PDB file of N, CA and C in Angstrom:
ATOM      1  N   GLY A 194      21.538   5.289 -16.220  1.00 51.00           N
ATOM      2  CA  GLY A 194      21.942   6.240 -17.249  1.00 51.00           C
ATOM      3  C   GLY A 194      21.855   7.625 -16.552  1.00 51.00           C
ATOM      4  N   GLU A 195      22.431   8.396 -17.686  1.00 62.00           N
ATOM      5  CA  GLU A 195      22.529   9.822 -17.304  1.00 62.00           C
ATOM      6  C   GLU A 195      21.311  10.770 -17.506  1.00 62.00           C
ATOM      7  N   LEU A 196      20.174  10.117 -17.924  1.00 74.00           N
ATOM      8  CA  LEU A 196      18.679  10.607 -18.107  1.00 74.00           C
ATOM      9  C   LEU A 196      17.969  10.467 -16.949  1.00 74.00           C
ATOM     10  N   ASN A 197      18.058   9.125 -16.221  1.00 76.00           N
ATOM     11  CA  ASN A 197      17.364   8.632 -15.066  1.00 76.00           C
ATOM     12  C   ASN A 197      18.353   8.837 -13.856  1.00 76.00           C
ATOM     13  N   LYS A 198      18.027  10.007 -12.975  1.00 75.00           N
ATOM     14  CA  LYS A 198      18.806  10.439 -11.725  1.00 75.00           C
ATOM     15  C   LYS A 198      18.997   9.446 -10.902  1.00 75.00           C
ATOM     16  N   VAL A 199      17.772   8.916 -10.713  1.00 73.00           N
ATOM     17  CA  VAL A 199      17.582   7.908  -9.936  1.00 73.00           C
ATOM     18  C   VAL A 199      18.572   6.671  -9.749  1.00 73.00           C
ATOM     19  N   MET A 200      18.289   5.834 -11.395  1.00 74.00           N
ATOM     20  CA  MET A 200      19.311   4.939 -11.305  1.00 74.00           C
ATOM     21  C   MET A 200      20.933   5.464 -11.539  1.00 74.00           C
ATOM     22  N   ASP A 201      21.135   6.407 -11.749  1.00 78.00           N
ATOM     23  CA  ASP A 201      22.520   7.071 -11.781  1.00 78.00           C
ATOM     24  C   ASP A 201      23.206   7.022 -10.507  1.00 78.00           C
ATOM     25  N   CYS A 202      22.076   7.606  -9.599  1.00 77.00           N
ATOM     26  CA  CYS A 202      22.579   7.791  -8.084  1.00 77.00           C
ATOM     27  C   CYS A 202      22.491   6.366  -7.684  1.00 77.00           C
ATOM     28  N   LEU A 203      21.780   5.554  -7.593  1.00 72.00           N
ATOM     29  CA  LEU A 203      21.782   4.451  -6.984  1.00 72.00           C
ATOM     30  C   LEU A 203      22.861   3.324  -7.329  1.00 72.00           C
ATOM     31  N   SER A 204      23.120   3.331  -8.973  1.00 75.00           N
ATOM     32  CA  SER A 204      24.370   2.521  -9.280  1.00 75.00           C
ATOM     33  C   SER A 204      25.919   3.336  -8.711  1.00 75.00           C
ATOM     34  N   GLN A 205      25.709   4.631  -8.687  1.00 76.00           N
ATOM     35  CA  GLN A 205      27.024   4.836  -7.948  1.00 76.00           C
ATOM     36  C   GLN A 205      26.963   4.748  -6.514  1.00 76.00           C
ATOM     37  N   TYR A 206      26.234   4.642  -5.859  1.00 74.00           N
ATOM     38  CA  TYR A 206      25.790   4.526  -4.205  1.00 74.00           C
ATOM     39  C   TYR A 206      26.200   2.934  -4.136  1.00 74.00           C
ATOM     40  N   PHE A 207      25.797   2.306  -4.815  1.00 73.00           N
ATOM     41  CA  PHE A 207      25.777   0.828  -4.323  1.00 73.00           C
ATOM     42  C   PHE A 207      26.942  -0.029  -5.565  1.00 73.00           C
ATOM     43  N   GLU A 208      27.930   0.834  -6.298  1.00 77.00           N
ATOM     44  CA  GLU A 208      28.735   0.340  -6.937  1.00 77.00           C
ATOM     45  C   GLU A 208      29.942  -0.397  -6.504  1.00 77.00           C
ATOM     46  N   SER A 209      30.114  -0.059  -5.011  1.00 77.00           N
ATOM     47  CA  SER A 209      31.209  -1.053  -4.247  1.00 77.00           C
ATOM     48  C   SER A 209      30.637  -2.095  -3.545  1.00 77.00           C
ATOM     49  N   ASP A 210      29.246  -2.455  -3.462  1.00 78.00           N
ATOM     50  CA  ASP A 210      28.781  -3.520  -2.894  1.00 78.00           C
ATOM     51  C   ASP A 210      29.418  -4.731  -3.838  1.00 78.00           C
ATOM     52  N   THR A 211      29.470  -6.154  -2.932  1.00 79.00           N
ATOM     53  CA  THR A 211      29.690  -7.353  -3.392  1.00 79.00           C
ATOM     54  C   THR A 211      28.381  -8.004  -3.596  1.00 79.00           C
ATOM     55  N   ILE A 212      28.306  -9.189  -4.015  1.00 77.00           N
ATOM     56  CA  ILE A 212      27.088 -10.074  -3.804  1.00 77.00           C
ATOM     57  C   ILE A 212      26.882 -10.298  -2.593  1.00 77.00           C
ATOM     58  N   ASP A 213      27.358 -10.122  -1.700  1.00 81.00           N
ATOM     59  CA  ASP A 213      27.031 -10.826  -0.222  1.00 81.00           C
ATOM     60  C   ASP A 213      26.266  -9.718   0.444  1.00 81.00           C
ATOM     61  N   ASP A 214      26.532  -8.341  -0.075  1.00 79.00           N
ATOM     62  CA  ASP A 214      25.509  -7.077   0.346  1.00 79.00           C
ATOM     63  C   ASP A 214      24.334  -7.167  -0.055  1.00 79.00           C
ATOM     64  N   VAL A 215      23.437  -7.230   1.220  1.00 76.00           N
ATOM     65  CA  VAL A 215      21.852  -7.079   0.907  1.00 76.00           C
ATOM     66  C   VAL A 215      21.378  -5.840   1.417  1.00 76.00           C
ATOM     67  N   HIS A 216      20.311  -5.108   0.778  1.00 72.00           N
ATOM     68  CA  HIS A 216      19.945  -3.807   1.106  1.00 72.00           C
ATOM     69  C   HIS A 216      18.340  -4.327   1.361  1.00 72.00           C
ATOM     70  N   ASN A 217      17.747  -3.299   2.362  1.00 72.00           N
ATOM     71  CA  ASN A 217      16.417  -3.522   2.363  1.00 72.00           C
ATOM     72  C   ASN A 217      15.654  -2.862   1.165  1.00 72.00           C
ATOM     73  N   ILE A 218      14.384  -3.182   0.774  1.00 66.00           N
ATOM     74  CA  ILE A 218      13.755  -2.832  -0.192  1.00 66.00           C
ATOM     75  C   ILE A 218      13.449  -0.936  -0.156  1.00 66.00           C
ATOM     76  N   TYR A 219      13.265  -0.623   0.942  1.00 65.00           N
ATOM     77  CA  TYR A 219      12.999   0.573   1.346  1.00 65.00           C
ATOM     78  C   TYR A 219      14.044   1.745   0.623  1.00 65.00           C
ATOM     79  N   ASN A 220      15.365   0.967   0.778  1.00 64.00           N
ATOM     80  CA  ASN A 220      16.426   1.988   0.401  1.00 64.00           C
ATOM     81  C   ASN A 220      16.473   2.275  -1.119  1.00 64.00           C
ATOM     82  N   TYR A 221      15.628   1.406  -1.894  1.00 63.00           N
ATOM     83  CA  TYR A 221      15.152   1.509  -3.345  1.00 63.00           C
ATOM     84  C   TYR A 221      14.063   2.024  -3.867  1.00 63.00           C
ATOM     85  N   VAL A 222      13.265   1.748  -3.090  1.00 63.00           N
ATOM     86  CA  VAL A 222      11.508   2.259  -3.430  1.00 63.00           C
ATOM     87  C   VAL A 222      11.547   3.620  -3.181  1.00 63.00           C
ATOM     88  N   GLN A 223      11.931   4.620  -2.194  1.00 66.00           N
ATOM     89  CA  GLN A 223      11.723   5.866  -1.608  1.00 66.00           C
ATOM     90  C   GLN A 223      13.324   6.615  -2.440  1.00 66.00           C
ATOM     91  N   ALA A 224      13.670   5.849  -3.268  1.00 66.00           N
ATOM     92  CA  ALA A 224      14.712   6.661  -3.939  1.00 66.00           C
ATOM     93  C   ALA A 224      14.387   7.940  -4.455  1.00 66.00           C
ATOM     94  N   ASP A 225      13.411   8.201  -5.330  1.00 67.00           N
ATOM     95  CA  ASP A 225      12.720   9.072  -6.020  1.00 67.00           C
ATOM     96  C   ASP A 225      12.389  10.333  -5.010  1.00 67.00           C
ATOM     97  N   LYS A 226      11.738   9.839  -3.942  1.00 69.00           N
ATOM     98  CA  LYS A 226      11.348  10.743  -2.915  1.00 69.00           C
ATOM     99  C   LYS A 226      12.677  11.889  -2.474  1.00 69.00           C
ATOM    100  N   GLN A 227      13.814  10.841  -1.907  1.00 71.00           N
ATOM    101  CA  GLN A 227      14.746  11.168  -1.287  1.00 71.00           C
ATOM    102  C   GLN A 227      15.711  12.155  -2.290  1.00 71.00           C
ATOM    103  N   ILE A 228      15.978  11.703  -3.513  1.00 73.00           N
ATOM    104  CA  ILE A 228      16.773  12.547  -4.284  1.00 73.00           C
ATOM    105  C   ILE A 228      15.747  13.684  -4.719  1.00 73.00           C
ATOM    106  N   ASP A 229      14.533  13.371  -4.944  1.00 75.00           N
ATOM    107  CA  ASP A 229      13.860  14.938  -5.471  1.00 75.00           C
ATOM    108  C   ASP A 229      12.461  15.149  -4.784  1.00 75.00           C
ATOM    109  N   PRO A 230      12.362  15.379  -3.513  1.00 72.00           N
ATOM    110  CA  PRO A 230      11.263  15.152  -2.971  1.00 72.00           C
ATOM    111  C   PRO A 230       9.994  16.049  -3.393  1.00 72.00           C
ATOM    112  N   GLU A 231      10.402  17.110  -4.076  1.00 77.00           N
ATOM    113  CA  GLU A 231       9.389  17.697  -4.651  1.00 77.00           C
ATOM    114  C   GLU A 231       8.886  17.207  -6.103  1.00 77.00           C
ATOM    115  N   GLY A 232       9.693  16.664  -6.574  1.00 74.00           N
ATOM    116  CA  GLY A 232       9.330  16.176  -8.079  1.00 74.00           C
ATOM    117  C   GLY A 232       9.858  17.011  -9.253  1.00 74.00           C
ATOM    118  N   GLU A 233      10.646  18.168  -8.613  1.00 79.00           N
ATOM    119  CA  GLU A 233      10.735  19.196  -9.653  1.00 79.00           C
ATOM    120  C   GLU A 233      11.632  18.558 -10.788  1.00 79.00           C
ATOM    121  N   ASP A 234      12.067  17.796 -10.719  1.00 80.00           N
ATOM    122  CA  ASP A 234      13.213  16.995 -11.612  1.00 80.00           C
ATOM    123  C   ASP A 234      12.846  15.825 -12.317  1.00 80.00           C
ATOM    124  N   LEU A 235      11.516  15.523 -12.147  1.00 75.00           N
ATOM    125  CA  LEU A 235      10.896  14.409 -12.806  1.00 75.00           C
ATOM    126  C   LEU A 235      10.319  14.722 -13.976  1.00 75.00           C
ATOM    127  N   PRO A 236      10.394  13.856 -15.092  1.00 78.00           N
ATOM    128  CA  PRO A 236       9.970  14.217 -16.253  1.00 78.00           C
ATOM    129  C   PRO A 236       8.468  14.178 -16.154  1.00 78.00           C
ATOM    130  N   LEU A 237       7.633  15.044 -16.857  1.00 81.00           N
ATOM    131  CA  LEU A 237       6.209  14.950 -16.733  1.00 81.00           C
ATOM    132  C   LEU A 237       5.613  13.972 -16.464  1.00 81.00           C
ATOM    133  N   HIS A 238       5.945  12.827 -17.412  1.00 81.00           N
ATOM    134  CA  HIS A 238       5.202  11.781 -17.652  1.00 81.00           C
ATOM    135  C   HIS A 238       5.362  10.830 -16.372  1.00 81.00           C
ATOM    136  N   ARG A 239       6.645  11.004 -15.765  1.00 77.00           N
ATOM    137  CA  ARG A 239       6.855  10.252 -14.736  1.00 77.00           C
ATOM    138  C   ARG A 239       5.941  10.910 -13.487  1.00 77.00           C
ATOM    139  N   PHE A 240       6.013  12.175 -13.485  1.00 76.00           N
ATOM    140  CA  PHE A 240       4.921  12.889 -12.300  1.00 76.00           C
ATOM    141  C   PHE A 240       3.629  12.357 -12.415  1.00 76.00           C
ATOM    142  N   HIS A 241       3.125  12.154 -13.796  1.00 80.00           N
ATOM    143  CA  HIS A 241       1.668  12.084 -13.910  1.00 80.00           C
ATOM    144  C   HIS A 241       1.358  10.500 -13.113  1.00 80.00           C
ATOM    145  N   GLU A 242       2.463   9.759 -13.707  1.00 79.00           N
ATOM    146  CA  GLU A 242       2.435   8.340 -13.313  1.00 79.00           C
ATOM    147  C   GLU A 242       2.468   8.176 -11.618  1.00 79.00           C
ATOM    148  N   ILE A 243       3.163   8.805 -11.201  1.00 75.00           N
ATOM    149  CA  ILE A 243       3.108   8.842  -9.960  1.00 75.00           C
ATOM    150  C   ILE A 243       1.705   9.270  -8.780  1.00 75.00           C
ATOM    151  N   VAL A 244       1.370  10.290  -9.629  1.00 77.00           N
ATOM    152  CA  VAL A 244      -0.154  10.943  -9.296  1.00 77.00           C
ATOM    153  C   VAL A 244      -1.032   9.970  -9.353  1.00 77.00           C
ATOM    154  N   GLU A 245      -1.083   9.443 -10.575  1.00 81.00           N
ATOM    155  CA  GLU A 245      -2.220   8.273 -10.816  1.00 81.00           C
ATOM    156  C   GLU A 245      -2.080   7.162 -10.068  1.00 81.00           C
ATOM    157  N   LYS A 246      -1.015   6.678  -9.665  1.00 80.00           N
ATOM    158  CA  LYS A 246      -0.551   5.710  -8.825  1.00 80.00           C
ATOM    159  C   LYS A 246      -1.122   5.764  -7.225  1.00 80.00           C
ATOM    160  N   LYS A 247      -0.996   7.081  -6.795  1.00 78.00           N
ATOM    161  CA  LYS A 247      -1.393   7.319  -5.660  1.00 78.00           C
ATOM    162  C   LYS A 247      -2.645   7.786  -5.523  1.00 78.00           C
ATOM    163  N   VAL A 248      -3.473   8.188  -6.846  1.00 77.00           N
ATOM    164  CA  VAL A 248      -4.646   8.317  -6.722  1.00 77.00           C
ATOM    165  C   VAL A 248      -5.360   6.831  -6.569  1.00 77.00           C
ATOM    166  N   LYS A 249      -4.796   5.852  -7.580  1.00 82.00           N
ATOM    167  CA  LYS A 249      -5.439   4.430  -7.319  1.00 82.00           C
ATOM    168  C   LYS A 249      -5.127   3.606  -6.187  1.00 82.00           C
ATOM    169  N   ILE A 250      -4.065   4.081  -5.256  1.00 81.00           N
ATOM    170  CA  ILE A 250      -3.653   3.461  -3.973  1.00 81.00           C
ATOM    171  C   ILE A 250      -4.769   4.077  -2.924  1.00 81.00           C
ATOM    172  N   GLN A 251      -5.193   5.171  -3.070  1.00 81.00           N
ATOM    173  CA  GLN A 251      -6.058   5.806  -2.002  1.00 81.00           C
ATOM    174  C   GLN A 251      -7.457   5.221  -2.664  1.00 81.00           C
ATOM    175  N   ALA A 252      -7.522   5.319  -3.609  1.00 83.00           N
ATOM    176  CA  ALA A 252      -9.107   4.688  -4.242  1.00 83.00           C
ATOM    177  C   ALA A 252      -9.284   2.893  -3.745  1.00 83.00           C
ATOM    178  N   MET A 253      -7.816   2.374  -3.582  1.00 84.00           N
ATOM    179  CA  MET A 253      -7.830   1.116  -3.141  1.00 84.00           C
ATOM    180  C   MET A 253      -8.584   0.850  -1.521  1.00 84.00           C
ATOM    181  N   GLN A 254      -7.490   1.884  -1.113  1.00 83.00           N
ATOM    182  CA  GLN A 254      -7.725   2.011   0.401  1.00 83.00           C
ATOM    183  C   GLN A 254      -9.034   2.003   0.818  1.00 83.00           C
ATOM    184  N   ALA A 255      -9.696   3.102   0.397  1.00 84.00           N
ATOM    185  CA  ALA A 255     -11.064   3.755   0.567  1.00 84.00           C
ATOM    186  C   ALA A 255     -11.989   2.336   0.440  1.00 84.00           C
ATOM    187  N   GLN A 256     -11.913   1.786  -0.769  1.00 85.00           N
ATOM    188  CA  GLN A 256     -12.522   0.487  -1.064  1.00 85.00           C
ATOM    189  C   GLN A 256     -12.513  -0.562  -0.112  1.00 85.00           C
ATOM    190  N   GLU A 257     -11.238  -0.745   0.568  1.00 85.00           N
ATOM    191  CA  GLU A 257     -11.132  -1.617   1.473  1.00 85.00           C
ATOM    192  C   GLU A 257     -11.586  -1.337   2.793  1.00 85.00           C
ATOM    193  N   LEU A 258     -11.616   0.067   3.122  1.00 83.00           N
ATOM    194  CA  LEU A 258     -12.103   0.325   4.163  1.00 83.00           C
ATOM    195  C   LEU A 258     -13.736   0.409   4.285  1.00 83.00           C
ATOM    196  N   ARG A 259     -14.194   0.517   2.980  1.00 84.00           N
ATOM    197  CA  ARG A 259     -16.104   0.238   2.821  1.00 84.00           C
ATOM    198  C   ARG A 259     -15.924  -1.135   3.019  1.00 84.00           C
ATOM    199  N   ARG A 260     -15.131  -2.229   2.479  1.00 83.00           N
ATOM    200  CA  ARG A 260     -15.355  -3.343   2.274  1.00 83.00           C
ATOM    201  C   ARG A 260     -15.189  -4.062   3.915  1.00 83.00           C
ATOM    202  N   SER A 261     -14.139  -3.557   4.520  1.00 82.00           N
ATOM    203  CA  SER A 261     -14.229  -3.967   6.141  1.00 82.00           C
ATOM    204  C   SER A 261     -15.267  -3.929   7.042  1.00 82.00           C
ATOM    205  N   LYS A 262     -15.918  -2.558   6.430  1.00 82.00           N
ATOM    206  CA  LYS A 262     -16.927  -2.261   7.373  1.00 82.00           C
ATOM    207  C   LYS A 262     -18.334  -3.156   7.105  1.00 82.00           C
ATOM    208  N   ARG A 263     -18.549  -3.336   5.577  1.00 80.00           N
ATOM    209  CA  ARG A 263     -19.381  -4.148   5.447  1.00 80.00           C
ATOM    210  C   ARG A 263     -19.377  -5.535   5.998  1.00 80.00           C
ATOM    211  N   LEU A 264     -18.029  -6.107   6.140  1.00 79.00           N
ATOM    212  CA  LEU A 264     -17.848  -7.394   6.551  1.00 79.00           C
ATOM    213  C   LEU A 264     -18.215  -7.516   8.247  1.00 79.00           C
ATOM    214  N   LYS A 265     -17.833  -6.095   8.999  1.00 80.00           N
ATOM    215  CA  LYS A 265     -17.924  -6.299  10.288  1.00 80.00           C
ATOM    216  C   LYS A 265     -19.411  -6.125  10.383  1.00 80.00           C
ATOM    217  N   GLU A 266     -20.031  -5.408   9.622  1.00 79.00           N
ATOM    218  CA  GLU A 266     -21.618  -5.446   9.704  1.00 79.00           C
ATOM    219  C   GLU A 266     -22.174  -6.877   9.611  1.00 79.00           C
ATOM    220  N   GLN A 267     -21.747  -7.409   8.530  1.00 78.00           N
ATOM    221  CA  GLN A 267     -22.317  -8.614   8.242  1.00 78.00           C
ATOM    222  C   GLN A 267     -21.985  -9.777   9.692  1.00 78.00           C
ATOM    223  N   LEU A 268     -20.776  -9.581  10.063  1.00 76.00           N
ATOM    224  CA  LEU A 268     -20.366 -10.415  11.158  1.00 76.00           C
ATOM    225  C   LEU A 268     -21.179 -10.161  12.288  1.00 76.00           C
ATOM    226  N   GLU A 269     -21.388  -8.971  12.376  1.00 81.00           N
ATOM    227  CA  GLU A 269     -22.471  -8.395  13.823  1.00 81.00           C
ATOM    228  C   GLU A 269     -23.851  -9.425  13.389  1.00 81.00           C
ATOM    229  N   LEU A 270     -24.242  -9.277  12.262  1.00 78.00           N
ATOM    230  CA  LEU A 270     -25.147  -9.885  12.080  1.00 78.00           C
ATOM    231  C   LEU A 270     -25.792 -11.447  12.178  1.00 78.00           C
ATOM    232  N   HIS A 271     -24.416 -11.904  11.694  1.00 79.00           N
ATOM    233  CA  HIS A 271     -24.335 -13.301  11.879  1.00 79.00           C
ATOM    234  C   HIS A 271     -24.321 -13.672  13.628  1.00 79.00           C
ATOM    235  N   ASP A 272     -23.775 -13.084  14.127  1.00 82.00           N
ATOM    236  CA  ASP A 272     -23.380 -13.150  15.634  1.00 82.00           C
ATOM    237  C   ASP A 272     -24.916 -13.166  16.294  1.00 82.00           C
ATOM    238  N   LEU A 273     -25.643 -11.854  16.008  1.00 83.00           N
ATOM    239  CA  LEU A 273     -26.994 -11.614  16.451  1.00 83.00           C
ATOM    240  C   LEU A 273     -27.910 -12.986  16.092  1.00 83.00           C
ATOM    241  N   GLU A 274     -27.730 -13.501  14.886  1.00 84.00           N
ATOM    242  CA  GLU A 274     -28.592 -14.710  14.454  1.00 84.00           C
ATOM    243  C   GLU A 274     -28.262 -15.931  15.303  1.00 84.00           C
ATOM    244  N   ALA A 275     -26.824 -15.975  15.297  1.00 84.00           N
ATOM    245  CA  ALA A 275     -26.369 -17.138  16.082  1.00 84.00           C
ATOM    246  C   ALA A 275     -26.848 -17.016  17.502  1.00 84.00           C
ATOM    247  N   GLN A 276     -26.883 -15.917  18.293  1.00 84.00           N
ATOM    248  CA  GLN A 276     -27.222 -15.623  19.867  1.00 84.00           C
ATOM    249  C   GLN A 276     -28.803 -15.999  19.830  1.00 84.00           C
ATOM    250  N   GLN A 277     -29.504 -15.709  18.949  1.00 85.00           N
ATOM    251  CA  GLN A 277     -31.281 -15.996  18.692  1.00 85.00           C
ATOM    252  C   GLN A 277     -31.081 -17.480  18.730  1.00 85.00           C
ATOM    253  N   MET A 278     -30.369 -17.928  17.594  1.00 85.00           N
ATOM    254  CA  MET A 278     -30.724 -19.536  17.662  1.00 85.00           C
ATOM    255  C   MET A 278     -30.035 -20.305  18.825  1.00 85.00           C
ATOM    256  N   VAL A 279     -29.104 -19.923  19.605  1.00 86.00           N
ATOM    257  CA  VAL A 279     -28.845 -20.435  20.885  1.00 86.00           C
ATOM    258  C   VAL A 279     -29.832 -20.398  21.936  1.00 86.00           C
ATOM    259  N   GLU A 280     -30.587 -18.997  22.026  1.00 84.00           N
ATOM    260  CA  GLU A 280     -31.512 -18.694  22.795  1.00 84.00           C
ATOM    261  C   GLU A 280     -32.938 -19.491  22.640  1.00 84.00           C
ATOM    262  N   SER A 281     -33.323 -19.716  21.443  1.00 85.00           N
ATOM    263  CA  SER A 281     -34.510 -20.515  20.902  1.00 85.00           C
ATOM    264  C   SER A 281     -33.931 -22.079  21.267  1.00 85.00           C
ATOM    265  N   TYR A 282     -32.924 -22.489  21.000  1.00 80.00           N
ATOM    266  CA  TYR A 282     -32.699 -23.805  21.247  1.00 80.00           C
ATOM    267  C   TYR A 282     -32.481 -24.174  22.959  1.00 80.00           C
ATOM    268  N   GLN A 283     -32.081 -23.119  24.061  1.00 75.00           N
ATOM    269  CA  GLN A 283     -32.043 -23.359  25.105  1.00 75.00           C
ATOM    270  C   GLN A 283     -33.271 -23.349  25.994  1.00 75.00           C
ATOM    271  N   ASP A 284     -34.370 -22.691  25.162  1.00 63.00           N
ATOM    272  CA  ASP A 284     -35.670 -22.222  25.839  1.00 63.00           C
ATOM    273  C   ASP A 284     -36.586 -22.580  24.811  1.00 63.00           C
ATOM    274  N   PRO A 285     -36.698 -24.035  24.463  1.00 59.00           N
ATOM    275  CA  PRO A 285     -37.890 -24.193  23.381  1.00 59.00           C
ATOM    276  C   PRO A 285     -39.043 -24.455  24.299  1.00 59.00           C
ATOM    277  N   GLN A 286     -40.079 -23.655  23.248  1.00 59.00           N
ATOM    278  CA  GLN A 286     -41.527 -23.734  23.877  1.00 59.00           C
ATOM    279  C   GLN A 286     -42.636 -24.798  23.447  1.00 59.00           C
TER     280      GLN A 286
END
């Protein structure tokens, strides 16, 4: 529609496509950024929505990084324990 610049642009851009025309998803996902890189024309609620999602994504990435480090440390501990078991098995006293 007229109030949604992205949808209006996309509908005009792809209006000549046929059912057989397939586009990569990134053609649609980055449309807001391509049309309005600074977000100046976005409605305020949409701008806040984008900021909130960006913060959530950053928090999820940080959480995944911490989780990856913990898993790595846990695997290292398991490797040490396994090595100790092998050594004690090979050298029974």
